[in-house]
XYZ file of C-alpha atoms in Angstrom:
678
model
C -4.809 4.180 3.630
C -4.385 1.285 1.131
C -6.785 2.148 -2.061
C -9.542 -0.333 -1.166
C -9.588 0.964 2.551
C -9.405 5.122 1.010
C -11.760 4.392 -1.750
C -14.402 2.999 1.018
C -13.666 6.474 3.576
C -14.213 8.436 0.432
C -17.586 6.674 -0.065
C -15.854 6.551 -3.780
C -17.163 3.177 -5.242
C -18.438 3.505 -8.991
C -22.055 4.769 -7.600
C -20.591 7.845 -5.536
C -18.945 8.888 -8.884
C -21.132 12.140 -8.979
C -20.942 12.535 -5.340
C -16.701 12.592 -6.598
C -17.617 14.982 -9.230
C -19.627 17.121 -6.866
C -16.459 17.803 -3.906
C -14.329 18.519 -7.689
C -16.840 21.026 -8.553
C -16.918 22.366 -4.483
C -13.149 22.962 -4.382
C -13.184 24.909 -7.588
C -15.613 27.082 -6.972
C -14.221 28.421 -3.966
C -10.984 28.578 -5.381
C -12.334 31.271 -8.095
C -14.048 32.854 -5.220
C -10.449 33.562 -3.845
C -9.126 34.767 -7.008
C -11.623 36.869 -7.776
C -11.362 38.662 -4.402
C -7.891 38.723 -4.613
C -7.476 37.704 -0.988
C -4.602 35.535 -1.670
C -1.650 35.462 -4.242
C -3.438 32.511 -5.881
C -3.192 33.525 -9.473
C 0.489 34.626 -9.621
C 1.320 31.596 -7.323
C -0.421 28.815 -9.454
C 0.267 29.800 -12.923
C 4.407 30.359 -12.407
C 6.682 27.764 -12.587
C 7.584 26.481 -8.643
C 9.827 28.513 -7.133
C 12.797 27.354 -5.401
C 10.741 28.658 -1.885
C 7.849 26.807 -3.218
C 9.648 23.221 -3.623
C 11.201 23.483 0.124
C 7.693 24.031 1.287
C 6.738 20.912 -0.089
C 8.814 18.526 1.074
C 7.515 19.850 4.091
C 4.201 17.652 3.768
C 4.383 14.393 5.582
C 3.803 11.168 2.881
C 0.648 10.897 5.074
C -0.236 14.350 4.570
C 0.654 14.219 0.736
C -1.595 10.287 0.368
C -4.864 12.214 2.056
C -4.664 14.890 -0.430
C -4.024 12.755 -3.098
C -6.969 10.538 -1.974
C -9.523 13.163 -2.240
C -8.178 14.408 -5.277
C -8.501 11.126 -7.020
C -10.649 8.669 -5.152
C -7.418 6.385 -4.437
C -5.748 4.938 -7.149
C -8.323 1.813 -7.345
C -10.989 4.334 -8.611
C -8.710 6.139 -10.776
C -7.637 3.421 -12.458
C -11.091 1.253 -12.106
C -13.563 4.099 -12.240
C -12.314 7.279 -13.664
C -10.664 5.007 -15.878
C -7.396 7.671 -16.010
C -9.621 9.467 -18.670
C -9.996 13.241 -17.932
C -13.279 14.002 -16.481
C -15.798 17.388 -15.985
C -16.775 17.995 -12.377
C -19.650 20.298 -13.632
C -20.409 23.588 -10.567
C -17.745 25.483 -11.910
C -15.055 23.471 -12.667
C -13.381 22.509 -16.423
C -11.984 19.445 -17.591
C -9.874 17.852 -14.917
C -7.505 15.433 -15.310
C -4.489 13.339 -13.614
C -4.761 14.435 -9.508
C -7.504 17.409 -9.837
C -5.933 19.602 -12.491
C -8.292 21.446 -13.862
C -7.445 22.801 -17.287
C -10.142 25.773 -17.304
C -7.784 27.894 -14.647
C -4.484 27.678 -16.079
C -2.745 29.153 -18.843
C -1.698 27.923 -22.373
C 1.798 28.177 -21.032
C 1.464 26.390 -17.502
C -0.458 23.582 -18.927
C 2.289 22.936 -21.493
C 4.705 23.389 -18.848
C 3.116 20.877 -16.481
C 2.517 18.119 -18.904
C 5.296 18.448 -21.592
C 5.446 14.222 -20.662
C 1.828 13.662 -21.704
C 1.872 15.928 -24.367
C 4.872 14.492 -26.157
C 3.316 10.788 -25.676
C -0.155 11.864 -27.526
C -0.911 11.960 -31.130
C -1.493 15.488 -33.183
C -4.965 15.100 -32.688
C -5.476 14.358 -28.981
C -2.541 17.067 -28.495
C -5.056 19.236 -30.223
C -7.889 18.318 -28.821
C -6.998 18.323 -24.940
C -5.014 21.714 -25.552
C -8.398 23.245 -26.755
C -10.013 22.137 -23.669
C -7.623 25.005 -21.389
C -9.319 28.255 -20.163
C -12.649 26.696 -20.607
C -14.687 26.260 -17.184
C -18.328 26.244 -16.201
C -17.522 29.432 -14.164
C -18.238 31.326 -17.260
C -18.714 29.082 -20.220
C -22.096 26.914 -20.655
C -22.631 23.406 -19.910
C -23.197 22.873 -23.581
C -19.705 23.450 -24.216
C -17.226 21.875 -21.414
C -19.546 18.094 -22.494
C -19.067 18.736 -26.211
C -15.145 19.079 -25.065
C -15.357 16.608 -22.733
C -16.411 14.023 -25.482
C -13.081 15.234 -27.874
C -10.741 13.826 -25.164
C -12.331 10.754 -23.827
C -9.992 8.874 -25.448
C -7.194 9.796 -23.753
C -5.262 8.609 -20.904
C -3.183 10.068 -17.964
C -1.265 6.381 -16.489
C -1.367 7.243 -12.287
C 2.431 7.512 -12.165
C 2.884 10.045 -14.334
C 0.124 12.108 -12.988
C 1.917 11.781 -9.255
C 4.549 13.247 -10.553
C 2.874 16.611 -12.031
C 1.021 16.587 -8.893
C 4.840 16.594 -7.141
C 6.612 18.234 -9.320
C 4.103 21.318 -9.883
C 0.833 21.490 -7.825
C 2.005 20.529 -4.485
C 4.816 22.748 -4.492
C 2.243 25.919 -5.232
C -0.451 24.976 -3.099
C 2.163 24.525 0.132
C 3.528 27.947 -1.337
C 0.651 29.343 -0.594
C -0.334 28.008 2.698
C 2.708 28.770 3.824
C 2.252 32.707 2.628
C -0.797 32.716 4.084
C -0.150 31.546 7.397
C 2.329 32.746 10.111
C 4.066 30.455 12.115
C 4.112 27.653 9.862
C 7.336 26.699 10.644
C 6.312 25.618 13.901
C 4.589 22.742 12.774
C 5.391 18.946 11.856
C 4.856 17.352 8.135
C 1.475 15.889 9.377
C -0.148 19.046 10.807
C 1.715 21.308 7.812
C 0.255 18.795 5.069
C -2.812 19.253 6.658
C -3.418 22.783 6.086
C -2.232 22.504 2.447
C -4.814 19.639 2.160
C -7.635 22.656 2.949
C -5.417 25.059 0.850
C -5.367 22.803 -1.960
C -9.944 22.128 -0.655
C -10.780 25.680 0.059
C -7.973 27.653 -1.182
C -5.853 30.444 0.932
C -9.406 31.804 2.196
C -7.633 32.666 5.842
C -8.802 36.188 5.908
C -11.747 36.436 3.785
C -14.140 38.603 5.565
C -17.848 38.235 6.484
C -20.210 39.714 3.672
C -23.976 39.132 5.435
C -25.539 39.927 2.370
C -24.127 37.327 0.151
C -23.016 34.996 2.873
C -25.676 33.871 5.592
C -23.383 31.120 6.451
C -20.791 32.874 7.290
C -18.251 30.036 5.133
C -14.659 31.127 6.127
C -15.586 31.419 10.070
C -13.204 29.248 10.948
C -10.902 29.689 8.488
C -10.412 32.839 9.712
C -9.967 31.197 13.191
C -7.216 29.158 12.010
C -5.417 32.075 10.941
C -5.880 33.139 14.946
C -4.898 29.723 16.101
C -1.966 30.020 13.742
C -1.088 33.735 14.748
C -1.457 33.011 18.795
C 0.470 29.562 17.946
C -3.279 27.899 19.416
C -2.465 24.848 17.609
C -4.431 22.967 19.523
C -7.870 24.830 18.434
C -7.391 23.780 14.992
C -8.510 20.180 14.710
C -11.507 21.852 16.483
C -12.020 24.207 13.941
C -11.954 22.013 10.480
C -14.625 19.582 12.643
C -16.804 22.622 13.521
C -16.693 23.862 9.377
C -19.132 20.434 8.554
C -21.810 22.616 9.397
C -20.652 24.672 5.827
C -22.137 21.713 3.753
C -25.266 19.628 5.782
C -28.246 19.385 3.182
C -26.128 19.228 0.726
C -24.979 16.905 -1.770
C -21.615 17.046 -0.718
C -21.866 16.998 2.824
C -20.506 13.811 3.623
C -17.925 14.138 1.370
C -17.238 17.067 3.124
C -17.414 15.694 6.675
C -15.063 13.232 5.798
C -12.064 14.781 4.509
C -12.685 17.623 7.516
C -12.797 14.654 9.927
C -9.532 13.105 8.391
C -7.915 16.221 8.682
C -8.595 17.115 12.064
C -7.337 13.677 13.190
C -4.186 14.044 10.968
C -3.333 17.117 12.292
C -3.909 15.471 16.148
C -1.287 13.022 15.263
C 1.362 15.660 13.864
C 0.225 18.090 17.270
C 3.261 16.260 19.371
C 5.518 16.133 16.552
C 9.062 14.056 16.764
C 9.432 10.736 14.871
C 8.089 7.510 14.284
C 9.387 5.084 16.660
C 10.662 1.792 14.380
C 10.925 -2.134 15.016
C 13.404 -2.490 12.603
C 16.396 -4.410 13.756
C 18.279 -2.018 11.609
C 17.298 0.488 14.149
C 18.539 -1.498 17.123
C 22.309 -2.633 15.031
C 22.821 1.393 14.680
C 22.496 2.394 18.475
C 18.750 2.982 19.218
C 18.490 0.355 21.984
C 20.719 2.275 24.625
C 18.584 5.630 23.445
C 15.289 3.541 23.878
C 16.577 1.967 27.120
C 17.222 5.783 28.911
C 13.002 6.460 27.974
C 10.959 6.203 30.872
C 9.172 2.711 31.375
C 5.805 2.725 29.366
C 6.367 5.958 28.433
C 7.902 5.560 24.395
C 5.277 7.103 21.933
C 5.289 8.063 17.969
C 3.568 11.017 16.609
C 3.531 9.309 13.608
C 0.580 7.211 11.031
C -0.499 4.083 12.893
C -2.786 1.749 12.823
C -6.303 3.594 13.990
C -5.411 5.908 11.462
C -6.019 2.948 8.635
C -9.489 2.015 9.766
C -12.863 2.624 8.468
C -15.331 1.092 11.176
C -17.589 -1.015 9.901
C -20.667 -1.587 12.225
C -24.308 -2.769 11.900
C -25.272 0.336 10.890
C -22.779 0.604 7.614
C -24.558 -3.246 7.058
C -27.982 -2.174 7.375
C -27.332 1.209 5.162
C -25.466 -0.711 2.676
C -28.624 -3.435 2.276
C -30.267 -0.903 1.927
C -29.217 0.814 -1.014
C -28.572 -3.140 -2.661
C -25.368 -3.661 -1.871
C -23.296 -6.274 0.325
C -20.058 -4.938 2.527
C -18.002 -8.162 1.750
C -15.773 -9.366 4.639
C -11.909 -9.302 3.380
C -10.575 -12.346 5.200
C -12.935 -14.794 5.339
C -11.015 -17.894 6.528
C -9.129 -16.194 9.400
C -8.749 -18.398 12.037
C -7.556 -19.234 16.010
C -4.237 -21.008 16.289
C -4.209 -24.220 18.432
C -3.156 -23.286 22.249
C 0.018 -25.124 21.193
C 1.493 -22.200 19.116
C -0.685 -19.777 19.752
C 1.518 -16.568 21.379
C -1.540 -15.900 24.235
C -1.502 -19.533 25.773
C 1.334 -21.934 24.579
C 3.165 -20.801 27.808
C -0.115 -22.835 29.495
C 1.177 -26.152 27.696
C -0.915 -28.106 26.070
C -4.011 -29.973 26.962
C -5.722 -27.225 27.915
C -9.425 -28.123 28.466
C -11.998 -25.343 27.181
C -15.434 -25.139 27.260
C -15.257 -25.179 31.271
C -17.784 -22.457 33.040
C -15.647 -20.829 35.812
C -16.106 -18.624 38.846
C -14.677 -15.140 38.954
C -13.800 -13.037 41.621
C -11.988 -9.828 42.079
C -9.381 -12.441 44.389
C -8.616 -14.402 40.756
C -7.785 -11.307 39.366
C -5.836 -9.672 42.657
C -3.795 -12.991 42.179
C -3.262 -12.791 38.580
C -1.818 -9.325 38.677
C 0.639 -10.466 41.656
C 1.992 -13.450 39.880
C 2.795 -11.223 36.368
C 3.990 -8.545 38.792
C 1.879 -5.878 37.678
C 1.928 -2.346 39.828
C -1.951 -2.252 39.704
C -1.763 0.420 42.277
C 0.255 3.075 40.067
C -2.823 5.269 39.373
C -3.558 5.578 43.612
C -4.177 2.532 45.764
C -7.925 0.673 45.221
C -8.076 3.193 41.699
C -10.865 0.751 39.379
C -8.940 -1.525 36.829
C -10.133 -1.721 33.134
C -9.062 -5.683 32.248
C -9.846 -7.784 29.426
C -10.044 -11.911 29.038
C -9.374 -13.023 25.664
C -11.270 -16.178 25.269
C -14.002 -15.849 28.099
C -17.538 -15.638 27.375
C -20.072 -14.519 29.860
C -22.217 -16.920 31.429
C -23.963 -15.193 33.995
C -22.645 -11.078 34.798
C -22.410 -8.811 37.862
C -25.821 -8.458 38.122
C -26.806 -12.011 38.567
C -24.955 -12.281 42.361
C -22.211 -14.096 41.387
C -19.976 -13.965 38.019
C -19.302 -17.235 36.007
C -17.870 -17.301 32.430
C -16.826 -19.930 29.846
C -12.942 -20.464 29.024
C -13.521 -20.811 25.155
C -11.289 -19.409 22.304
C -11.205 -16.322 20.431
C -12.501 -15.757 17.012
C -12.213 -13.142 14.374
C -15.723 -13.090 13.587
C -18.064 -12.382 16.717
C -17.171 -11.393 20.010
C -15.765 -14.393 22.496
C -14.712 -12.265 25.474
C -15.415 -10.150 28.327
C -14.190 -7.002 29.052
C -15.157 -5.402 32.485
C -14.307 -3.329 35.203
C -11.975 -4.403 38.391
C -13.587 -2.043 41.897
C -10.931 -2.434 44.244
C -11.702 -0.586 46.464
C -14.970 -2.638 46.670
C -13.815 -6.362 46.172
C -16.314 -6.556 43.281
C -16.490 -7.018 39.008
C -18.182 -5.757 36.020
C -18.799 -7.918 33.513
C -19.513 -7.509 29.646
C -19.503 -8.837 26.123
C -16.948 -8.095 24.097
C -13.573 -8.887 22.033
C -9.907 -7.942 22.487
C -8.618 -9.663 19.064
C -8.964 -7.848 15.254
C -12.142 -8.945 13.075
C -11.335 -10.910 10.033
C -10.764 -7.958 7.514
C -8.528 -6.760 9.987
C -6.195 -9.582 10.054
C -6.773 -10.093 6.381
C -5.762 -6.247 6.189
C -1.407 -6.442 7.147
C -1.232 -9.410 5.391
C -2.755 -7.872 2.234
C -0.774 -4.777 2.513
C 0.888 -4.596 5.100
C -0.518 -1.609 6.583
C -2.372 -2.438 9.766
C -4.007 -4.907 12.003
C -2.555 -6.387 14.650
C -3.275 -8.660 18.030
C -2.709 -6.502 21.060
C -0.273 -8.936 23.394
C -1.580 -9.943 27.244
C 0.220 -7.750 29.806
C -0.760 -4.305 31.442
C -1.634 -0.886 29.645
C -1.868 2.260 30.347
C -5.030 4.010 28.583
C -6.296 7.649 28.598
C -9.660 9.113 28.025
C -10.647 10.217 24.630
C -12.126 10.254 21.606
C -11.866 7.380 19.472
C -11.278 9.098 15.959
C -11.163 6.995 12.791
C -13.457 7.298 10.115
C -16.077 8.431 12.721
C -15.308 9.675 16.304
C -16.555 8.125 19.369
C -16.371 10.359 22.693
C -15.530 9.054 25.594
C -13.750 5.880 24.942
C -10.053 4.609 26.351
C -7.219 5.136 24.582
C -3.884 3.637 24.431
C -1.841 6.725 24.749
C 0.627 8.014 27.212
C -0.827 11.253 29.399
C 0.118 13.917 26.984
C -2.113 11.867 24.507
C 0.792 10.869 21.962
C 0.032 7.628 20.966
C 1.742 4.501 23.273
C 4.220 2.476 21.885
C 3.813 -1.123 22.679
C 4.569 -4.678 21.515
C 1.795 -6.402 18.849
C 1.677 -9.050 16.634
C 0.934 -8.785 13.267
C 0.155 -12.180 10.534
C 1.908 -11.223 6.749
C 2.074 -15.041 5.651
C -1.903 -16.654 6.248
C -5.404 -15.589 8.480
C -3.417 -17.130 11.784
C -2.036 -15.733 14.667
C 0.679 -18.013 15.926
C 4.568 -17.899 17.665
C 6.281 -17.239 14.878
C 4.896 -14.416 13.223
C 5.858 -10.642 13.324
C 6.590 -9.302 16.466
C 6.492 -5.733 16.137
C 7.065 -3.016 18.985
C 4.741 0.796 17.564
C 1.880 2.224 18.048
C -1.519 0.517 17.106
C -3.673 3.007 18.899
C -5.555 -0.103 20.530
C -8.329 2.116 21.647
C -11.114 0.919 24.073
C -14.471 1.171 21.749
C -17.937 0.362 21.199
C -17.695 -3.064 19.277
C -20.622 -0.624 16.553
C -22.422 -3.517 16.515
C -25.948 -3.506 19.416
C -25.321 -7.289 19.801
C -23.271 -10.066 19.673
C -23.629 -10.383 15.574
C -20.187 -8.874 15.142
C -17.496 -6.180 15.670
C -15.350 -3.282 14.355
C -11.553 -3.693 15.104
C -8.552 -3.519 13.594
C -6.793 -4.589 16.952
C -8.969 -2.441 19.554
C -10.848 -3.564 22.637
C -14.307 -3.823 21.503
C -17.163 -4.114 24.062
C -20.763 -4.777 22.433
C -22.928 -1.818 21.900
C -22.903 1.522 20.023
C -23.106 5.097 19.737
C -25.191 6.597 17.903
C -26.771 10.429 17.875
C -24.960 11.109 20.653
C -25.657 8.556 22.739
C -23.792 5.391 23.485
C -25.835 2.343 24.390
C -26.043 -1.381 24.747
C -23.296 -3.143 27.134
C -20.913 -0.208 26.076
C -22.759 2.305 27.954
C -22.758 0.311 30.995
C -19.272 -0.710 30.639
C -18.151 3.069 30.630
C -20.661 3.946 34.018
C -19.122 1.352 35.916
C -15.518 2.986 34.917
C -17.334 6.211 36.043
C -17.732 8.047 32.864
C -21.376 9.666 33.341
C -21.641 11.331 30.243
C -20.965 11.562 26.278
C -17.814 12.707 26.788
C -16.747 11.270 30.140
C -13.708 12.359 31.597
C -10.900 13.512 28.761
C -7.265 12.732 30.424
C -8.544 11.199 33.174
C -5.714 7.613 33.164
C -6.772 4.112 33.695
C -5.019 0.928 33.521
C -6.142 -1.995 30.779
C -5.559 -5.642 32.575
C -5.016 -8.067 29.753
C -4.954 -12.107 30.021
C -6.884 -15.073 29.086
C -9.524 -16.471 30.082
C -7.845 -20.124 30.370
C -5.567 -17.983 33.380
C -8.228 -16.154 35.080
C -10.385 -20.166 35.101
C -6.964 -21.412 36.449
C -6.724 -18.582 39.320
C -10.378 -19.580 39.608
C -9.760 -22.808 40.377
C -6.413 -22.061 42.781
C -8.383 -20.161 44.598
C -11.681 -22.746 45.019
C -8.768 -25.584 45.705
C -7.049 -23.141 48.710
C -3.800 -23.124 46.647
C -3.679 -19.177 46.108
C -0.802 -18.995 48.667
C 0.559 -22.243 48.202
C 3.986 -21.251 45.873
C 4.594 -24.328 43.720
C 0.839 -24.026 43.135
C 1.468 -20.817 41.926
C 4.097 -21.381 39.546
C 1.325 -22.449 37.474
C 0.928 -18.668 36.919
C 4.037 -16.855 37.763
C 5.420 -14.914 34.508
C 6.949 -12.156 33.449
C 5.538 -10.026 30.659
C 4.695 -6.338 29.033
C 3.953 -4.571 32.085
C 5.326 -6.044 34.674
C 7.095 -4.002 36.983
C 9.372 -5.837 39.544
C 13.031 -6.744 40.873
C 12.760 -10.276 39.140
C 11.920 -8.290 35.321
C 14.655 -6.301 36.613
C 17.004 -9.245 36.960
C 15.571 -10.546 33.693
C 16.303 -7.394 31.750
C 19.711 -7.645 32.866
C 19.805 -11.560 31.350
C 18.836 -9.659 28.121
C 21.571 -7.116 27.811
C 19.451 -4.271 28.529
C 21.502 -0.968 29.636
C 20.484 0.482 33.145
C 17.430 -1.880 34.132
C 14.956 -0.617 35.757
C 12.352 -3.401 36.254
C 9.832 -2.102 33.964
C 9.246 -4.315 31.141
C 7.854 -1.682 28.261
C 8.143 -2.403 24.773
C 12.374 -2.222 24.439
C 12.394 -4.629 26.750
C 9.958 -6.999 25.969
C 10.729 -7.009 22.155
C 14.351 -7.763 23.000
C 13.155 -10.693 25.258
C 10.888 -12.276 21.579
C 13.958 -11.642 19.798
C 15.976 -14.203 22.546
C 13.344 -16.666 22.519
C 13.492 -16.876 18.832
C 17.080 -17.554 18.875
C 17.167 -20.160 21.848
C 17.919 -23.504 19.947
C 15.040 -25.610 18.726
C 12.481 -21.982 19.318
C 9.894 -21.918 16.756
C 8.769 -18.655 17.298
C 8.700 -16.678 20.375
C 5.553 -15.352 23.184
C 7.526 -12.415 25.070
C 6.769 -14.378 28.113
C 9.073 -15.121 30.921
C 8.325 -18.530 32.472
C 9.684 -20.249 35.497
C 10.514 -23.099 33.095
C 12.212 -20.945 30.638
C 13.992 -19.509 33.791
C 15.449 -23.108 35.107
C 16.267 -24.108 31.736
C 18.942 -21.414 31.115
C 20.049 -21.354 34.406
C 18.867 -17.157 34.408
C 17.745 -17.710 38.360
C 15.303 -14.652 37.617
C 12.350 -15.801 39.778
C 13.477 -16.874 43.491
C 13.306 -20.164 45.026
C 10.737 -22.505 43.880
C 10.452 -20.456 40.329
C 8.431 -17.956 42.022
């Protein structure tokens, strides 16, 4: 998350400052209650310098978890610098004067404050030192509001730079809460950094209250029910139950002023815990890793089975659909669209179209049938029987508008080009057993804000390459949770690694842009717009429609039904193949069928390709020519990335597209394809 995204996700624009203060105040009430009941060693741990054990515990917190905690305690750097203005605040509630990353002076001793903030104190004037020191030990859990207001006025000329606050937090605060978490819960040593860090975030927010008993006389909601359940799940090593408990505790704050903020935090924690469940390293596409010998290890992986559990694109995205736009407008705000000016490249340099040659006709309607998709699958060596003979196939046609859908008798599409503003693609279901198709309006490209995001901070925003992909039914989780979607994941729900495009130097994807072997989380989900006025995507495949109040609607709902999902949650774990190609390729296939040339080898050469997801003897020969060890004939992420590198290194090359053609085969003399180049 960059600062802009984290602030938006937290609801911490300047207009939400009161909510931010209320969230901090709530944390202090929780910590105070736990400390008073002596349910955890909070007082002794928090009041002393971090032990070696505490420092070691903090080292286990992942970077993603650290950022989540800091973002929620500060609103993100942009909010901290421009709204809080680096100054002390008083969040009210039970809080004292708070500085830095949620450091509450009301709940520390003088010795603790002087030890933790020695660098800050050294830079203050004598009067500032006295004023800030005078705040220690006072909080509105025991002292009057007038007292706290007066104290705040005396320290508003003091600023705590972000960098200084971060040093204090890492060195003092984080180790203490990490140790509290480790001490309060069993089996934390079996968790990944993302999972352990998630629980540290929870402890930071609610205290180590995992053993707090229910007292019906004072707590009608049983506010710590889920905290006890998390401890029980940890004891039983039933780690998969913890995200459910994090989400379940959202009930506590319904109807309160902090409901939305707490919902966001718990959802983000649940998503991060899910990311860390499988454990293991993040796969990198850096050339240095290949040079270090990772290539051989990757080649030994089962084809298409490469995965990652690290932070990926979907974890950095705040969905902005029509509901968000309407809500903002109702409050007098306008959500600006970053990246205005994102454009679609010309066919000659666009990686999805360049292999078809220049001067491609556009704006031409064509009839699409199941036979056309079967021809495309055959000529790309896509094993569409991988999940069973006759299993339905999801498909996307990039740059294809729906003129007549399946309900009109015959499907007619328009060969057009995508853009990053409105949906100009088709997503559908190929009912292979019946030889029929269902088509729906959607988009297979990121929106313009996403194109700009990678250019701005390099965190996320991508274009999924054409190819054949494996998906699994499950919930799409970003800033919201949408059940019953289609996830780019392995059967064990680890994130599937593929190859995508990213643009760092401009707002257009072309053959010279970044080729990234990664796990982008490019799921298939609703566009979050009920019509074709927009779509929300960092790289996901989206179908026009929404999910709201527990109901899927619009073309998205019909698409899910066509894919066999009949209720809100669908069939979690059900596997699908997704075939992504272009409308231009579909139009050429349609033309070959109408001209009676679908079986003609010379005509078919026009569409004969090897790309991501191809699986054949020809693909195996290509892997051999690329000097990959143990060729298996399946074009997975490593094979495709290596093809990109080979293309980019050819004399006179201007980039790569990761698509191997008969013309390229002939030019290299590799004889990957058979007679006539097919």
